[in-house]
């Protein structure tokens, strides 16, 4: 049984990771907890969140379930209030929760079998639902938890993006480059919008000491793409964990992958 109380953070960082009961988010939680941080495992589904938390408890890690649905303003407010009352601050917010609704990845044996819809055939409902999680959900989380981040000595925000959000990459492909690129209207656009929002917050927060950056985990094998990626969730977590570990002298307003900065 998972207890609802959180421990005192003390001198350790308090880290909140959304969408963390599986995949990249789960590995981010594991890797940060292994460094001794207090990590809140954010999950929309309590049962799945409890199972994930228990797995990490079995490894001796200080991980605690925070039930939260980033598309539900009430759920976010309740979670923020709980963290405020029990912990008083958040040192690191990692907006990892995301969805990909285009394409039939689950029935593909390999990447060549994936059939992607043309941008003109993607329904506006798919676009709205994708933005609701990938963009609006992250913005809602930042706004709700910013008062708690301001109470930390050197707070960090990491927005999990994708190289497919790079407008520079899309522009090169548009002009004839043969670089690998999937034209996913809703997903790519929602992550590009998240990148733009990251920069707006970086401008607002540049004098506050709060660092905010976007991370590209790379092409990772997870449920979101039918496990067709060429990187493991553990590998994909590294860029995110790197940004989460930066101090107040670290970068802000950058798009970062494991090999360094990425063109917006």
CSV table of C-alpha atoms in Angstrom, one decimal:
chain,number,residue,atom,x,y,z
A,1,UNK,CA,0.0,0.0,0.0
A,2,UNK,CA,1.4,3.4,-1.0
A,3,UNK,CA,1.3,6.0,1.8
A,4,UNK,CA,-0.1,9.4,0.9
A,5,UNK,CA,2.4,11.4,3.1
A,6,UNK,CA,5.6,12.9,1.7
A,7,UNK,CA,8.9,13.1,3.7
A,8,UNK,CA,10.6,16.3,4.5
A,9,UNK,CA,12.9,17.3,1.6
A,10,UNK,CA,15.6,18.9,3.8
A,11,UNK,CA,18.7,19.7,1.8
A,12,UNK,CA,17.7,17.3,-1.0
A,13,UNK,CA,16.0,18.4,-4.1
A,14,UNK,CA,12.3,17.8,-4.5
A,15,UNK,CA,11.6,16.7,-8.0
A,16,UNK,CA,8.2,16.3,-9.7
A,17,UNK,CA,8.0,14.3,-12.9
A,18,UNK,CA,4.7,14.1,-14.8
A,19,UNK,CA,3.6,11.1,-16.9
A,20,UNK,CA,6.1,9.0,-14.9
A,21,UNK,CA,4.5,5.6,-14.3
A,22,UNK,CA,6.2,4.1,-17.5
A,23,UNK,CA,8.6,4.8,-20.3
A,24,UNK,CA,11.0,7.8,-20.2
A,25,UNK,CA,9.3,9.4,-17.2
A,26,UNK,CA,9.7,6.2,-15.2
A,27,UNK,CA,13.5,6.1,-16.0
A,28,UNK,CA,13.9,9.8,-15.2
A,29,UNK,CA,12.3,9.2,-11.8
A,30,UNK,CA,14.6,6.2,-11.2
A,31,UNK,CA,17.8,8.0,-12.3
A,32,UNK,CA,17.1,11.1,-10.2
A,33,UNK,CA,16.1,9.0,-7.2
A,34,UNK,CA,19.4,7.1,-7.5
A,35,UNK,CA,21.2,10.4,-7.0
A,36,UNK,CA,19.5,10.8,-3.6
A,37,UNK,CA,16.7,13.2,-4.5
A,38,UNK,CA,13.1,13.1,-3.2
A,39,UNK,CA,11.1,12.3,-6.4
A,40,UNK,CA,7.4,12.7,-6.8
A,41,UNK,CA,6.1,10.2,-9.5
A,42,UNK,CA,3.3,12.0,-11.2
A,43,UNK,CA,0.6,9.7,-12.7
A,44,UNK,CA,-2.9,10.2,-13.9
A,45,UNK,CA,-4.0,6.6,-13.1
A,46,UNK,CA,-3.5,5.9,-9.4
A,47,UNK,CA,-3.3,2.1,-9.8
A,48,UNK,CA,-0.6,2.3,-12.4
A,49,UNK,CA,1.2,5.0,-10.4
A,50,UNK,CA,1.2,2.8,-7.3
A,51,UNK,CA,2.6,-0.2,-9.3
A,52,UNK,CA,5.4,2.0,-10.6
A,53,UNK,CA,6.2,3.5,-7.2
A,54,UNK,CA,6.3,0.0,-5.6
A,55,UNK,CA,8.7,-1.1,-8.2
A,56,UNK,CA,11.1,1.7,-7.3
A,57,UNK,CA,10.6,1.2,-3.6
A,58,UNK,CA,11.8,-2.4,-4.1
A,59,UNK,CA,15.0,-0.9,-5.4
A,60,UNK,CA,15.4,1.2,-2.2
A,61,UNK,CA,14.6,4.5,-3.9
A,62,UNK,CA,12.9,7.5,-2.3
A,63,UNK,CA,9.9,7.9,-4.7
A,64,UNK,CA,6.4,9.0,-3.8
A,65,UNK,CA,3.2,8.9,-5.9
A,66,UNK,CA,1.5,12.1,-6.8
A,67,UNK,CA,-1.8,11.5,-8.5
A,68,UNK,CA,-2.3,14.2,-11.1
A,69,UNK,CA,-4.0,14.7,-14.5
A,70,UNK,CA,-2.3,17.6,-16.3
A,71,UNK,CA,-5.3,18.1,-18.6
A,72,UNK,CA,-7.6,18.7,-15.5
A,73,UNK,CA,-7.2,22.1,-13.8
A,74,UNK,CA,-8.8,20.8,-10.6
A,75,UNK,CA,-6.5,17.8,-10.4
A,76,UNK,CA,-3.5,20.1,-10.9
A,77,UNK,CA,-4.7,22.5,-8.2
A,78,UNK,CA,-5.3,19.7,-5.7
A,79,UNK,CA,-1.8,18.3,-6.4
A,80,UNK,CA,-0.1,21.7,-6.0
A,81,UNK,CA,-1.9,22.3,-2.8
A,82,UNK,CA,-0.9,18.9,-1.4
A,83,UNK,CA,2.8,19.6,-2.3
A,84,UNK,CA,2.6,23.0,-0.8
A,85,UNK,CA,1.2,21.7,2.5
A,86,UNK,CA,3.5,18.7,2.9
A,87,UNK,CA,6.7,19.9,1.3
A,88,UNK,CA,6.5,23.7,0.8
A,89,UNK,CA,8.5,23.8,-2.4
A,90,UNK,CA,9.6,22.1,-5.6
A,91,UNK,CA,13.1,22.3,-6.8
A,92,UNK,CA,12.6,20.6,-10.2
A,93,UNK,CA,9.5,20.3,-12.4
A,94,UNK,CA,9.8,17.9,-15.3
A,95,UNK,CA,6.9,18.2,-17.8
A,96,UNK,CA,7.3,14.7,-19.3
A,97,UNK,CA,3.6,13.7,-19.9
A,98,UNK,CA,2.8,13.6,-23.6
A,99,UNK,CA,0.7,11.8,-26.2
A,100,UNK,CA,1.0,10.8,-29.9
A,101,UNK,CA,-2.3,10.1,-31.5
A,102,UNK,CA,-1.3,10.0,-35.2
A,103,UNK,CA,-0.3,6.9,-37.0
A,104,UNK,CA,-0.8,3.2,-36.3
A,105,UNK,CA,2.5,2.3,-34.6
A,106,UNK,CA,1.2,-0.7,-32.5
A,107,UNK,CA,0.5,-2.9,-35.6
A,108,UNK,CA,3.8,-2.1,-37.3
A,109,UNK,CA,6.6,-4.7,-37.2
A,110,UNK,CA,9.2,-2.1,-38.0
A,111,UNK,CA,9.4,1.6,-38.8
A,112,UNK,CA,9.0,1.0,-42.5
A,113,UNK,CA,5.5,-0.5,-41.8
A,114,UNK,CA,4.2,2.6,-40.0
A,115,UNK,CA,1.5,4.4,-42.0
A,116,UNK,CA,1.3,8.1,-41.1
A,117,UNK,CA,-1.7,10.2,-42.0
A,118,UNK,CA,-1.1,13.2,-44.2
A,119,UNK,CA,-1.3,16.5,-42.3
A,120,UNK,CA,-4.4,17.4,-44.3
A,121,UNK,CA,-6.2,14.3,-43.1
A,122,UNK,CA,-5.6,14.7,-39.3
A,123,UNK,CA,-8.8,15.7,-37.6
A,124,UNK,CA,-9.0,18.9,-35.6
A,125,UNK,CA,-10.1,16.8,-32.6
A,126,UNK,CA,-6.8,14.9,-32.7
A,127,UNK,CA,-5.0,18.3,-32.9
A,128,UNK,CA,-6.9,19.7,-29.9
A,129,UNK,CA,-6.4,16.6,-27.8
A,130,UNK,CA,-2.7,16.5,-28.6
A,131,UNK,CA,-2.2,20.2,-27.7
A,132,UNK,CA,-4.3,19.7,-24.5
A,133,UNK,CA,-1.7,17.4,-23.1
A,134,UNK,CA,1.6,18.3,-24.8
A,135,UNK,CA,1.3,22.0,-24.7
A,136,UNK,CA,-1.5,23.3,-22.5
A,137,UNK,CA,-0.9,20.7,-19.9
A,138,UNK,CA,2.7,21.7,-19.5
A,139,UNK,CA,1.8,25.4,-19.4
A,140,UNK,CA,-0.8,24.7,-16.7
A,141,UNK,CA,1.7,22.8,-14.6
A,142,UNK,CA,4.3,25.6,-14.8
A,143,UNK,CA,1.7,28.2,-13.8
A,144,UNK,CA,0.4,26.1,-10.9
A,145,UNK,CA,3.8,25.1,-9.5
A,146,UNK,CA,5.7,28.3,-10.2
A,147,UNK,CA,5.0,29.7,-6.6
A,148,UNK,CA,6.6,26.5,-5.2
A,149,UNK,CA,9.5,26.7,-7.6
A,150,UNK,CA,10.2,30.3,-6.5
A,151,UNK,CA,10.7,28.9,-3.0
A,152,UNK,CA,13.6,26.8,-4.1
A,153,UNK,CA,17.2,28.0,-4.1
A,154,UNK,CA,17.9,27.1,-7.7
A,155,UNK,CA,14.8,25.8,-9.4
A,156,UNK,CA,14.7,24.1,-12.8
A,157,UNK,CA,12.0,23.4,-15.2
A,158,UNK,CA,12.5,20.8,-18.0
A,159,UNK,CA,9.9,20.5,-20.8
A,160,UNK,CA,10.3,17.2,-22.6
A,161,UNK,CA,10.1,18.0,-26.3
A,162,UNK,CA,11.3,16.2,-29.5
A,163,UNK,CA,13.7,16.8,-32.4
A,164,UNK,CA,10.6,16.7,-34.6
A,165,UNK,CA,9.6,20.0,-33.0
A,166,UNK,CA,12.6,21.7,-34.5
A,167,UNK,CA,11.5,24.3,-37.1
A,168,UNK,CA,15.1,24.3,-38.4
A,169,UNK,CA,14.9,20.6,-39.2
A,170,UNK,CA,11.5,21.0,-40.8
A,171,UNK,CA,12.7,23.9,-42.9
A,172,UNK,CA,15.7,21.8,-44.1
A,173,UNK,CA,13.4,18.9,-45.0
A,174,UNK,CA,11.0,21.3,-46.8
A,175,UNK,CA,13.9,22.5,-48.9
A,176,UNK,CA,15.0,19.0,-49.9
A,177,UNK,CA,17.1,17.6,-47.1
A,178,UNK,CA,16.9,13.8,-46.7
A,179,UNK,CA,17.2,13.9,-42.9
A,180,UNK,CA,14.9,11.6,-41.0
A,181,UNK,CA,11.6,13.4,-40.3
A,182,UNK,CA,8.1,12.3,-39.7
A,183,UNK,CA,5.4,14.9,-40.7
A,184,UNK,CA,3.1,14.5,-37.7
A,185,UNK,CA,0.9,17.6,-37.8
A,186,UNK,CA,-0.5,17.5,-34.2
A,187,UNK,CA,2.5,16.0,-32.4
A,188,UNK,CA,5.2,18.1,-34.0
A,189,UNK,CA,3.2,21.3,-33.8
A,190,UNK,CA,2.3,20.8,-30.2
A,191,UNK,CA,5.9,20.2,-29.3
A,192,UNK,CA,7.0,23.2,-31.4
A,193,UNK,CA,4.5,25.3,-29.4
A,194,UNK,CA,6.0,23.9,-26.2
A,195,UNK,CA,9.4,25.0,-27.4
A,196,UNK,CA,8.1,28.5,-28.0
A,197,UNK,CA,6.5,28.6,-24.6
A,198,UNK,CA,9.8,27.5,-23.0
A,199,UNK,CA,11.5,30.5,-24.5
A,200,UNK,CA,8.7,32.9,-23.2
A,201,UNK,CA,9.1,31.6,-19.7
A,202,UNK,CA,12.9,31.8,-20.0
A,203,UNK,CA,12.5,35.5,-20.8
A,204,UNK,CA,10.2,36.0,-17.8
A,205,UNK,CA,12.3,34.1,-15.4
A,206,UNK,CA,15.8,35.1,-16.5
A,207,UNK,CA,16.4,37.3,-13.5
A,208,UNK,CA,14.8,34.9,-11.0
A,209,UNK,CA,17.5,32.2,-11.1
A,210,UNK,CA,14.9,29.7,-12.3
A,211,UNK,CA,16.3,27.8,-15.3
A,212,UNK,CA,13.9,26.5,-17.9
A,213,UNK,CA,14.9,24.4,-20.9
A,214,UNK,CA,13.5,22.0,-23.5
A,215,UNK,CA,14.9,18.4,-23.8
A,216,UNK,CA,15.0,16.1,-26.7
A,217,UNK,CA,15.2,12.5,-25.5
A,218,UNK,CA,15.8,11.1,-28.9
A,219,UNK,CA,14.0,8.4,-30.9
A,220,UNK,CA,13.1,6.1,-27.9
A,221,UNK,CA,11.2,2.8,-27.8
A,222,UNK,CA,8.1,3.4,-25.7
A,223,UNK,CA,4.4,2.8,-25.8
A,224,UNK,CA,3.8,6.1,-27.6
A,225,UNK,CA,5.5,4.7,-30.8
A,226,UNK,CA,4.8,1.0,-30.5
A,227,UNK,CA,8.4,0.5,-29.1
A,228,UNK,CA,9.9,1.1,-32.5
A,229,UNK,CA,12.5,3.6,-31.4
A,230,UNK,CA,16.3,2.8,-31.4
A,231,UNK,CA,17.0,4.0,-27.9
A,232,UNK,CA,16.0,2.6,-24.5
A,233,UNK,CA,14.0,4.8,-22.0
A,234,UNK,CA,17.1,4.7,-19.8
A,235,UNK,CA,19.2,6.2,-22.6
A,236,UNK,CA,16.5,8.7,-23.5
A,237,UNK,CA,16.3,9.9,-19.9
A,238,UNK,CA,19.9,11.2,-19.8
A,239,UNK,CA,19.3,14.5,-21.5
A,240,UNK,CA,16.4,15.2,-19.2
A,241,UNK,CA,18.3,14.2,-16.1
A,242,UNK,CA,21.2,16.4,-17.2
A,243,UNK,CA,19.1,19.5,-17.5
A,244,UNK,CA,17.4,18.7,-14.2
A,245,UNK,CA,20.8,18.7,-12.5
A,246,UNK,CA,21.9,22.1,-13.6
A,247,UNK,CA,22.3,24.8,-10.9
A,248,UNK,CA,21.5,28.5,-11.1
A,249,UNK,CA,24.6,29.1,-13.2
A,250,UNK,CA,23.4,26.5,-15.8
A,251,UNK,CA,21.8,27.3,-19.1
A,252,UNK,CA,18.3,28.6,-19.6
A,253,UNK,CA,16.3,28.9,-22.8
A,254,UNK,CA,18.0,26.1,-24.7
A,255,UNK,CA,16.8,23.1,-26.7
A,256,UNK,CA,19.1,20.3,-25.6
A,257,UNK,CA,19.8,16.7,-26.7
A,258,UNK,CA,22.3,14.2,-25.3
A,259,UNK,CA,24.9,15.5,-27.8
A,260,UNK,CA,24.4,19.2,-26.9
A,261,UNK,CA,22.2,22.1,-28.1
A,262,UNK,CA,19.7,21.6,-30.9
A,263,UNK,CA,18.6,24.2,-33.4
A,264,UNK,CA,15.1,25.5,-32.5
